[in-house]
Tab-separated table of C-alpha atoms in Angstrom:
chain	number	residue	atom	x	y	z
A	1290	MET	CA	-48.369	-64.763	39.692
A	1291	THR	CA	-48.114	-67.754	42.016
A	1292	ILE	CA	-48.343	-68.006	45.761
A	1293	ARG	CA	-44.665	-68.263	45.898
A	1294	ASP	CA	-44.133	-65.162	43.873
A	1295	ASP	CA	-46.473	-63.209	46.153
A	1296	ARG	CA	-44.879	-64.408	49.340
A	1297	ARG	CA	-41.301	-63.531	48.198
A	1298	ALA	CA	-42.316	-60.177	46.721
A	1299	LEU	CA	-44.017	-59.315	49.914
A	1300	HIS	CA	-41.203	-60.646	52.152
A	1301	GLN	CA	-38.805	-58.013	50.473
A	1302	ILE	CA	-41.096	-55.119	51.505
A	1303	PRO	CA	-41.803	-55.572	55.220
A	1304	GLU	CA	-43.422	-52.541	56.999
A	1305	LEU	CA	-44.344	-51.749	60.486
A	1306	HIS	CA	-47.471	-50.932	62.365
A	1307	LYS	CA	-50.119	-49.140	60.209
A	1308	SER	CA	-47.600	-47.449	57.858
A	1309	LEU	CA	-47.621	-50.139	55.060
A	1310	PRO	CA	-47.667	-48.122	51.703
A	1311	GLU	CA	-45.645	-50.578	49.659
A	1312	THR	CA	-47.464	-53.708	51.070
A	1313	PHE	CA	-50.897	-52.268	50.369
A	1314	ALA	CA	-49.869	-51.045	46.955
A	1315	TYR	CA	-48.844	-54.573	46.154
A	1316	LEU	CA	-51.974	-56.016	47.425
A	1317	HIS	CA	-54.196	-53.548	45.638
A	1318	GLN	CA	-52.531	-54.142	42.347
A	1319	ALA	CA	-52.763	-57.784	42.740
A	1320	LEU	CA	-56.485	-57.670	43.432
A	1321	SER	CA	-57.539	-54.814	41.032
A	1322	GLY	CA	-57.591	-57.194	38.057
A	1323	LEU	CA	-59.920	-59.765	39.865
A	1324	ASN	CA	-63.689	-59.939	39.874
A	1325	CYS	CA	-64.175	-58.231	43.209
A	1326	ARG	CA	-64.658	-54.844	44.848
A	1327	VAL	CA	-61.425	-53.619	46.516
A	1328	PHE	CA	-61.800	-50.908	49.249
A	1329	SER	CA	-60.438	-49.766	52.559
A	1330	PRO	CA	-62.782	-49.617	55.458
A	1331	VAL	CA	-60.314	-47.844	57.812
A	1332	GLU	CA	-56.734	-46.654	57.516
A	1333	GLY	CA	-54.315	-49.458	57.473
A	1334	SER	CA	-56.642	-52.057	55.917
A	1335	LEU	CA	-57.650	-53.383	52.576
A	1336	CYS	CA	-60.706	-55.487	51.819
A	1337	ALA	CA	-61.807	-57.417	48.734
A	1338	PHE	CA	-65.466	-58.382	48.251
A	1339	PHE	CA	-66.616	-61.122	45.922
A	1340	ASP	CA	-70.245	-60.898	45.297
A	1341	PHE	CA	-71.894	-64.293	44.393
A	1342	GLY	CA	-75.369	-62.704	44.824
A	1343	LYS	CA	-76.147	-64.168	48.243
A	1344	ALA	CA	-77.586	-62.617	51.235
A	1345	ASP	CA	-74.723	-63.424	53.610
A	1346	ALA	CA	-70.945	-63.600	53.407
A	1347	ILE	CA	-68.038	-65.203	55.182
A	1348	ALA	CA	-64.742	-63.546	55.718
A	1349	PHE	CA	-61.122	-64.504	55.538
A	1350	ARG	CA	-58.293	-62.324	57.283
A	1351	ALA	CA	-54.599	-61.865	56.845
A	1352	ASP	CA	-52.364	-59.619	58.848
A	1353	ALA	CA	-49.889	-57.555	56.854
A	1354	ASP	CA	-47.478	-55.807	59.116
A	1355	ALA	CA	-43.901	-56.990	59.929
A	1356	LEU	CA	-41.430	-56.855	62.871
A	1357	PRO	CA	-38.483	-54.547	63.715
A	1358	ILE	CA	-35.875	-57.294	63.226
A	1359	ALA	CA	-32.876	-57.225	61.018
A	1360	GLU	CA	-33.138	-60.234	58.809
A	1361	LYS	CA	-30.241	-62.863	58.695
A	1362	THR	CA	-31.557	-65.593	56.462
A	1363	GLY	CA	-29.246	-64.721	53.496
A	1364	ALA	CA	-32.112	-65.513	51.124
A	1365	ALA	CA	-32.004	-64.022	47.648
A	1366	TYR	CA	-35.655	-62.679	48.509
A	1367	ALA	CA	-34.493	-61.120	51.934
A	1368	SER	CA	-35.914	-57.904	53.218
A	1369	ARG	CA	-34.869	-54.702	51.403
A	1370	HIS	CA	-35.886	-52.727	54.277
A	1371	GLU	CA	-33.106	-52.475	56.816
A	1372	GLY	CA	-34.030	-53.484	60.365
A	1373	CYS	CA	-37.412	-54.772	59.230
A	1374	MET	CA	-38.527	-58.350	58.546
A	1375	HIS	CA	-41.519	-60.566	58.025
A	1376	ALA	CA	-40.349	-62.765	60.835
A	1377	CYS	CA	-43.821	-63.997	61.887
A	1378	GLY	CA	-45.198	-65.336	58.595
A	1379	HIS	CA	-47.467	-62.414	57.701
A	1380	ASP	CA	-46.156	-62.411	54.114
A	1381	GLY	CA	-47.327	-66.070	53.913
A	1382	HIS	CA	-50.799	-65.259	55.328
A	1383	MET	CA	-51.136	-62.537	52.734
A	1384	ALA	CA	-49.968	-64.803	49.814
A	1385	ILE	CA	-52.642	-67.327	50.887
A	1386	LEU	CA	-55.498	-64.884	50.651
A	1387	LEU	CA	-54.082	-63.542	47.213
A	1388	GLU	CA	-54.090	-67.156	45.957
A	1389	LEU	CA	-57.565	-67.515	47.275
A	1390	ALA	CA	-58.685	-64.449	45.617
A	1391	ARG	CA	-57.401	-65.595	42.129
A	1392	ARG	CA	-59.372	-68.791	42.636
A	1393	LEU	CA	-62.583	-67.060	43.753
A	1394	SER	CA	-62.346	-64.779	40.760
A	1395	LYS	CA	-62.773	-67.733	38.493
A	1396	LYS	CA	-65.823	-69.188	40.188
A	1397	ASN	CA	-69.274	-68.574	39.035
A	1398	GLY	CA	-71.226	-69.571	42.149
A	1399	LEU	CA	-70.630	-70.161	45.891
A	1400	PRO	CA	-73.078	-70.665	48.704
A	1401	GLN	CA	-72.159	-67.290	50.262
A	1402	ASN	CA	-70.377	-64.047	49.364
A	1403	ILE	CA	-66.723	-63.714	50.310
A	1404	LEU	CA	-64.893	-60.825	52.135
A	1405	LEU	CA	-61.174	-60.791	52.296
A	1406	VAL	CA	-59.625	-58.699	55.028
A	1407	PHE	CA	-55.998	-57.560	54.986
A	1408	GLN	CA	-55.103	-55.681	58.298
A	1409	SER	CA	-52.331	-53.853	59.808
A	1410	ALA	CA	-50.889	-53.436	63.376
A	1411	GLU	CA	-51.422	-57.105	64.594
A	1412	GLU	CA	-47.908	-57.002	66.143
A	1413	THR	CA	-48.446	-53.569	67.817
A	1414	THR	CA	-51.933	-52.125	68.691
A	1415	GLY	CA	-54.355	-54.664	67.259
A	1416	GLY	CA	-55.525	-53.397	63.980
A	1417	ALA	CA	-58.320	-55.948	64.021
A	1418	LYS	CA	-60.224	-53.830	66.534
A	1419	ASP	CA	-60.231	-50.796	63.966
A	1420	ILE	CA	-61.631	-52.933	61.286
A	1421	CYS	CA	-64.438	-54.375	63.651
A	1422	ASP	CA	-65.307	-50.822	64.706
A	1423	SER	CA	-65.707	-49.745	61.007
A	1424	GLY	CA	-68.971	-51.790	60.683
A	1425	VAL	CA	-67.707	-53.578	57.590
A	1426	PHE	CA	-68.916	-56.920	58.699
A	1427	THR	CA	-72.463	-55.643	59.286
A	1428	GLU	CA	-72.411	-53.775	55.898
A	1429	TYR	CA	-71.527	-57.138	54.119
A	1430	ASN	CA	-73.681	-59.398	56.143
A	1431	ALA	CA	-70.634	-61.401	57.344
A	1432	LYS	CA	-71.844	-64.392	59.459
A	1433	ALA	CA	-68.320	-65.826	60.350
A	1434	ILE	CA	-64.656	-65.053	59.770
A	1435	PHE	CA	-61.658	-67.404	59.389
A	1436	GLY	CA	-57.868	-66.950	59.869
A	1437	LEU	CA	-54.730	-68.923	60.304
A	1438	HIS	CA	-51.215	-68.582	61.555
A	1439	LEU	CA	-48.235	-70.371	60.141
A	1440	TRP	CA	-46.909	-72.546	62.991
A	1441	PRO	CA	-43.297	-74.083	63.258
A	1442	GLU	CA	-44.378	-76.402	66.034
A	1443	LEU	CA	-46.555	-78.524	63.698
A	1444	GLU	CA	-45.880	-80.997	61.137
A	1445	GLY	CA	-45.503	-79.347	57.691
A	1446	GLY	CA	-48.900	-78.827	55.888
A	1447	VAL	CA	-51.019	-79.935	58.909
A	1448	MET	CA	-53.986	-77.744	59.616
A	1449	ALA	CA	-55.018	-77.821	63.248
A	1450	SER	CA	-57.087	-75.956	65.840
A	1451	ARG	CA	-59.142	-76.697	69.010
A	1452	ARG	CA	-62.547	-75.893	70.466
A	1453	GLN	CA	-62.551	-72.982	72.985
A	1454	GLU	CA	-59.043	-71.947	74.084
A	1455	LEU	CA	-56.533	-71.440	71.403
A	1456	MET	CA	-54.438	-68.303	72.132
A	1457	ALA	CA	-54.345	-66.516	75.350
A	1458	ARG	CA	-55.460	-63.081	76.692
A	1459	SER	CA	-52.225	-61.291	77.328
A	1460	SER	CA	-51.285	-58.395	79.585
A	1461	GLU	CA	-47.963	-57.073	80.393
A	1462	VAL	CA	-47.428	-56.607	84.158
A	1463	ASN	CA	-45.140	-53.864	85.696
A	1464	VAL	CA	-44.495	-53.693	89.387
A	1465	ASP	CA	-42.536	-50.664	90.965
A	1466	ILE	CA	-41.843	-50.967	94.715
A	1467	TYR	CA	-40.456	-47.834	96.443
A	1468	GLY	CA	-38.695	-47.953	99.778
A	1469	LYS	CA	-36.062	-45.874	101.415
A	1470	SER	CA	-32.203	-46.326	100.954
A	1471	ALA	CA	-30.010	-46.563	104.030
A	1472	HIS	CA	-26.436	-47.783	104.496
A	1473	ILE	CA	-26.616	-51.542	105.489
A	1474	ALA	CA	-24.912	-50.703	108.711
A	1475	LYS	CA	-27.948	-48.585	109.606
A	1476	ALA	CA	-30.525	-50.815	107.813
A	1477	ALA	CA	-33.196	-50.153	110.521
A	1478	GLU	CA	-33.379	-46.477	109.128
A	1479	GLY	CA	-34.434	-47.676	105.768
A	1480	VAL	CA	-37.091	-49.536	103.893
A	1481	ASP	CA	-35.714	-52.405	101.865
A	1482	ALA	CA	-37.483	-52.446	98.380
A	1483	LEU	CA	-35.293	-55.473	97.404
A	1484	MET	CA	-36.697	-57.674	100.305
A	1485	ALA	CA	-40.187	-56.322	99.570
A	1486	GLY	CA	-39.749	-57.183	95.831
A	1487	ILE	CA	-38.658	-60.719	96.620
A	1488	GLU	CA	-41.716	-61.284	98.773
A	1489	PHE	CA	-43.959	-59.817	96.127
A	1490	TYR	CA	-42.457	-62.252	93.579
A	1491	GLN	CA	-42.720	-65.275	95.761
A	1492	LYS	CA	-46.339	-64.596	96.802
A	1493	ALA	CA	-47.281	-64.143	93.041
A	1494	MET	CA	-45.855	-67.366	92.150
A	1495	GLU	CA	-47.623	-69.177	95.048
A	1496	MET	CA	-50.929	-67.590	94.237
A	1497	GLU	CA	-50.625	-68.711	90.510
A	1498	LYS	CA	-49.795	-72.280	91.435
A	1499	LYS	CA	-52.943	-72.631	93.579
A	1500	LEU	CA	-55.102	-72.807	90.484
A	1501	PRO	CA	-55.727	-76.352	89.158
A	1502	ASP	CA	-53.700	-77.707	86.350
A	1503	SER	CA	-56.831	-77.918	84.209
A	1504	VAL	CA	-56.943	-74.077	84.056
A	1505	PHE	CA	-54.769	-72.755	81.222
A	1506	ARG	CA	-52.981	-69.678	82.579
A	1507	LEU	CA	-49.506	-68.113	82.862
A	1508	LEU	CA	-47.972	-65.630	85.341
A	1509	LYS	CA	-44.184	-65.085	84.919
A	1510	PHE	CA	-41.733	-62.427	85.460
A	1511	GLY	CA	-38.703	-62.011	83.223
A	1512	LYS	CA	-37.097	-58.741	84.598
A	1513	PHE	CA	-36.193	-57.972	88.166
A	1514	GLN	CA	-34.046	-54.937	88.944
A	1515	SER	CA	-33.257	-53.445	92.420
A	1516	GLY	CA	-30.609	-51.405	94.180
A	1517	THR	CA	-27.533	-49.590	93.002
A	1518	VAL	CA	-24.702	-50.636	95.239
A	1519	ARG	CA	-23.798	-53.550	97.472
A	1520	ASN	CA	-23.790	-51.625	100.848
A	1521	ALA	CA	-26.949	-49.800	100.740
A	1522	LEU	CA	-30.616	-50.853	100.986
A	1523	SER	CA	-32.419	-50.809	97.697
A	1524	ALA	CA	-34.798	-47.769	97.299
A	1525	HIS	CA	-36.511	-49.127	94.213
A	1526	THR	CA	-37.438	-52.466	92.725
A	1527	HIS	CA	-38.765	-52.654	89.105
A	1528	MET	CA	-40.401	-56.025	87.822
A	1529	GLU	CA	-41.646	-56.839	84.439
A	1530	GLY	CA	-43.602	-59.864	83.537
A	1531	SER	CA	-46.653	-61.316	81.757
A	1532	LEU	CA	-50.194	-62.430	82.907
A	1533	ARG	CA	-52.005	-64.619	80.405
A	1534	ALA	CA	-55.316	-66.551	80.626
A	1535	PHE	CA	-58.302	-67.645	78.645
A	1536	GLN	CA	-61.428	-67.113	80.792
A	1537	ASP	CA	-61.844	-63.511	81.941
A	1538	GLU	CA	-62.753	-64.485	85.347
A	1539	VAL	CA	-59.386	-66.341	85.691
A	1540	PHE	CA	-57.564	-63.342	84.367
A	1541	GLU	CA	-59.435	-60.948	86.809
A	1542	GLU	CA	-58.810	-63.378	89.859
A	1543	LEU	CA	-55.095	-63.262	89.124
A	1544	ALA	CA	-55.036	-59.638	88.575
A	1545	ALA	CA	-56.940	-58.942	91.733
A	1546	GLY	CA	-54.453	-61.401	93.588
A	1547	LEU	CA	-51.560	-59.361	92.378
A	1548	ALA	CA	-53.217	-56.207	93.707
A	1549	GLY	CA	-53.845	-57.908	97.150
A	1550	ILE	CA	-50.229	-58.974	97.323
A	1551	GLY	CA	-49.148	-55.440	96.659
A	1552	ARG	CA	-51.286	-54.136	99.589
A	1553	ALA	CA	-49.978	-56.835	101.885
A	1554	VAL	CA	-46.298	-56.038	101.040
A	1555	GLU	CA	-46.899	-52.334	101.559
A	1556	LYS	CA	-48.429	-53.067	104.997
A	1557	LYS	CA	-45.602	-55.384	105.947
A	1558	TYR	CA	-42.566	-53.314	104.838
A	1559	GLY	CA	-43.867	-49.769	104.873
A	1560	CYS	CA	-43.049	-49.399	101.220
A	1561	THR	CA	-45.167	-48.147	98.284
A	1562	VAL	CA	-46.324	-50.716	95.530
A	1563	GLN	CA	-47.345	-49.653	92.170
A	1564	LEU	CA	-48.956	-52.210	89.869
A	1565	HIS	CA	-49.881	-51.725	86.201
A	1566	LEU	CA	-51.393	-54.198	83.768
A	1567	SER	CA	-51.721	-53.325	80.137
A	1568	ASP	CA	-54.942	-54.048	78.363
A	1569	GLY	CA	-53.451	-56.440	75.661
A	1570	TYR	CA	-55.571	-58.597	73.464
A	1571	PRO	CA	-58.527	-60.760	74.406
A	1572	ALA	CA	-58.228	-64.542	74.165
A	1573	VAL	CA	-58.705	-66.324	70.939
A	1574	MET	CA	-61.686	-68.633	71.829
A	1575	ASN	CA	-63.096	-70.806	69.081
A	1576	PRO	CA	-66.857	-71.146	69.371
A	1577	PRO	CA	-67.838	-74.816	69.786
A	1578	GLU	CA	-70.687	-74.737	67.350
A	1579	LEU	CA	-68.657	-73.179	64.394
A	1580	TYR	CA	-65.793	-75.426	65.264
A	1581	ASP	CA	-67.933	-78.615	65.058
A	1582	ARG	CA	-69.607	-77.584	61.826
A	1583	VAL	CA	-66.228	-76.945	60.062
A	1584	GLN	CA	-64.724	-80.016	61.457
A	1585	ALA	CA	-67.555	-82.112	60.258
A	1586	ALA	CA	-67.187	-80.702	56.693
A	1587	LEU	CA	-63.490	-80.366	56.442
A	1588	PRO	CA	-61.682	-82.460	59.128
A	1589	PHE	CA	-58.521	-81.056	60.639
A	1590	GLN	CA	-56.198	-81.971	63.469
A	1591	THR	CA	-57.316	-81.263	66.982
A	1592	LEU	CA	-54.683	-79.788	69.322
A	1593	GLU	CA	-54.530	-81.076	72.935
A	1594	SER	CA	-53.440	-77.788	74.394
A	1595	PRO	CA	-53.703	-74.203	73.568
A	1596	SER	CA	-50.834	-71.667	72.898
A	1597	MET	CA	-50.034	-69.133	75.532
A	1598	THR	CA	-49.066	-66.592	72.797
A	1599	ALA	CA	-51.503	-63.727	71.776
A	1600	GLU	CA	-53.287	-62.763	68.712
A	1601	ASP	CA	-55.486	-59.813	67.746
A	1602	PHE	CA	-57.758	-62.159	65.687
A	1603	SER	CA	-59.716	-62.358	69.132
A	1604	TRP	CA	-61.181	-58.930	68.410
A	1605	TYR	CA	-63.035	-60.328	65.231
A	1606	GLN	CA	-64.442	-63.077	67.548
A	1607	LYS	CA	-65.842	-60.288	69.721
A	1608	SER	CA	-67.892	-59.096	66.652
A	1609	LEU	CA	-68.894	-62.191	64.824
A	1610	PRO	CA	-68.267	-65.990	65.062
A	1611	GLY	CA	-64.634	-66.531	64.162
A	1612	LEU	CA	-62.407	-69.641	63.807
A	1613	PHE	CA	-58.610	-69.529	64.000
A	1614	PHE	CA	-56.250	-72.190	62.780
A	1615	PHE	CA	-52.633	-73.053	62.821
A	1616	LEU	CA	-50.834	-74.247	59.556
A	1617	GLY	CA	-47.797	-76.424	60.358
A	1618	LEU	CA	-44.385	-75.540	58.896
A	1619	GLY	CA	-42.427	-78.421	60.289
A	1620	ASN	CA	-38.845	-77.957	61.504
A	1621	VAL	CA	-38.004	-74.331	60.722
A	1622	PRO	CA	-36.646	-71.558	62.842
A	1623	ALA	CA	-38.911	-70.107	65.478
A	1624	LEU	CA	-41.433	-67.210	64.809
A	1625	HIS	CA	-39.880	-63.728	65.648
A	1626	THR	CA	-36.355	-64.766	64.958
A	1627	ASP	CA	-33.941	-63.197	62.289
A	1628	THR	CA	-33.538	-66.663	60.492
A	1629	PHE	CA	-37.246	-67.533	60.116
A	1630	ASP	CA	-38.093	-68.990	56.846
A	1631	PHE	CA	-40.153	-71.746	55.419
A	1632	ASP	CA	-41.212	-74.011	52.449
A	1633	GLU	CA	-43.597	-71.984	50.444
A	1634	THR	CA	-45.405	-74.961	48.998
A	1635	ILE	CA	-46.953	-75.494	52.484
A	1636	LEU	CA	-48.930	-72.121	51.717
A	1637	LEU	CA	-50.987	-74.044	49.141
A	1638	LYS	CA	-52.509	-76.245	52.000
A	1639	GLY	CA	-53.868	-73.122	53.445
A	1640	ALA	CA	-55.323	-71.716	50.264
A	1641	ASP	CA	-56.818	-75.192	49.571
A	1642	PHE	CA	-58.423	-75.299	52.962
A	1643	PHE	CA	-59.727	-71.727	52.681
A	1644	GLU	CA	-61.060	-72.597	49.121
A	1645	LYS	CA	-62.942	-75.516	50.459
A	1646	LEU	CA	-64.358	-73.600	53.334
A	1647	ALA	CA	-65.507	-70.808	50.812
A	1648	GLU	CA	-67.356	-73.610	48.847
A	1649	THR	CA	-68.966	-75.096	52.024
A	1650	SER	CA	-72.405	-73.813	53.063
A	1651	LEU	CA	-71.972	-72.488	56.620
C-alpha cells in the first residue's frame, strides 16, 4: 500500500465522533503486519508501539473522525457514507502515520522508541483528553508528542509552526436576555430585551477592543435574534458567539468582562441576563524549548501569526511537551467544506518530516 492508497481508502469510509469501526478496522489491519504492538488504551483510539530498546519514547498523533458533511467533490474515491465526509484532512493525517509506521517497521535502531496514536472525537468532545487520562504516555515513557494539520492557507508542501501561540482556546458564548413584552404604544409598561441586547453587544465589542493589538484574541457574535412582531417590545434576545484567546488570564479577563456587562445591563434595563460559556479546548501552545530544539535539527517555516481555530492536540500538551505543525496544501478548497480535496503527494512531506523527527535524538 502507498500513502495515496491509504488516504483514498480512508476517505471513502468517514465516520463520526467515537464510532469509527470501519476506520479502526482498516488501521488495525494496516498495522498488524508490522513490527509493532497494536493496542487500544481507551475506547475510540488505537496505538502502535515500536520498541527500539530505549528507555524513552516520542509519540506522533493523528485524528481519525470525520464531519457530518455531504461530499460534493465528485471524486472516484468520494465518501461512501451518505452525509459524512473527511472534510478536515484527518484521512490524510492517518495516511501519514501509516506511511511512517511502514518505514519504522524496517528500521533496526532509533534513538528512542516510537508511539503512534490514532484518536477519535477531535471534531466533537476532544478524544485527546481521554487518551491522556488513560496513562498511556506514562506507561511508555513518552517524553514528547508531535502532530500536524493539513493547511490550505500555506504553500503546498511547506511545514510551518511557531513558538507559543499556534491555535486558540475556544469557547462558545450564549447570551439570553429576558424582558417583558408590551405594545409599542405602551412601551413604558414593558422591558425591551432588544434594546438591552444591543447594549450588551456594543459594550462587549468595546471591551474586547481595549486590549492591545499584541494580544491575540477574538470575541465575535454571529447570531442575534430578538422579538416576534414589529409593534411589540421584544421579551427575549438570544445571542450566539465565540470567545477565543491563548493565555488563560486573557480568556478569564474577557469572560469576567462579559459577566460584568450582563450585570450592568440587568441593572439599567430591569431585565434578566443569562450568560453561558462552554469549556471548549485549551490553546495549542508550542513550548519554546522543544520548538527551538526541533527547529535547530529540522528547520521549518516560522508563522508570523497564530490561527484562531481550535484543536484538541492542546490536551496532549497538558500531559507532556508537544509540538504541532501545519502542512501546507496550497490553493485548495477550505477545510470543512463539501469540496475539500488535495494533492496526496504532499502527504509524503509530512511522512518525511516525521521520519526525520523519529531519527533525531530529542
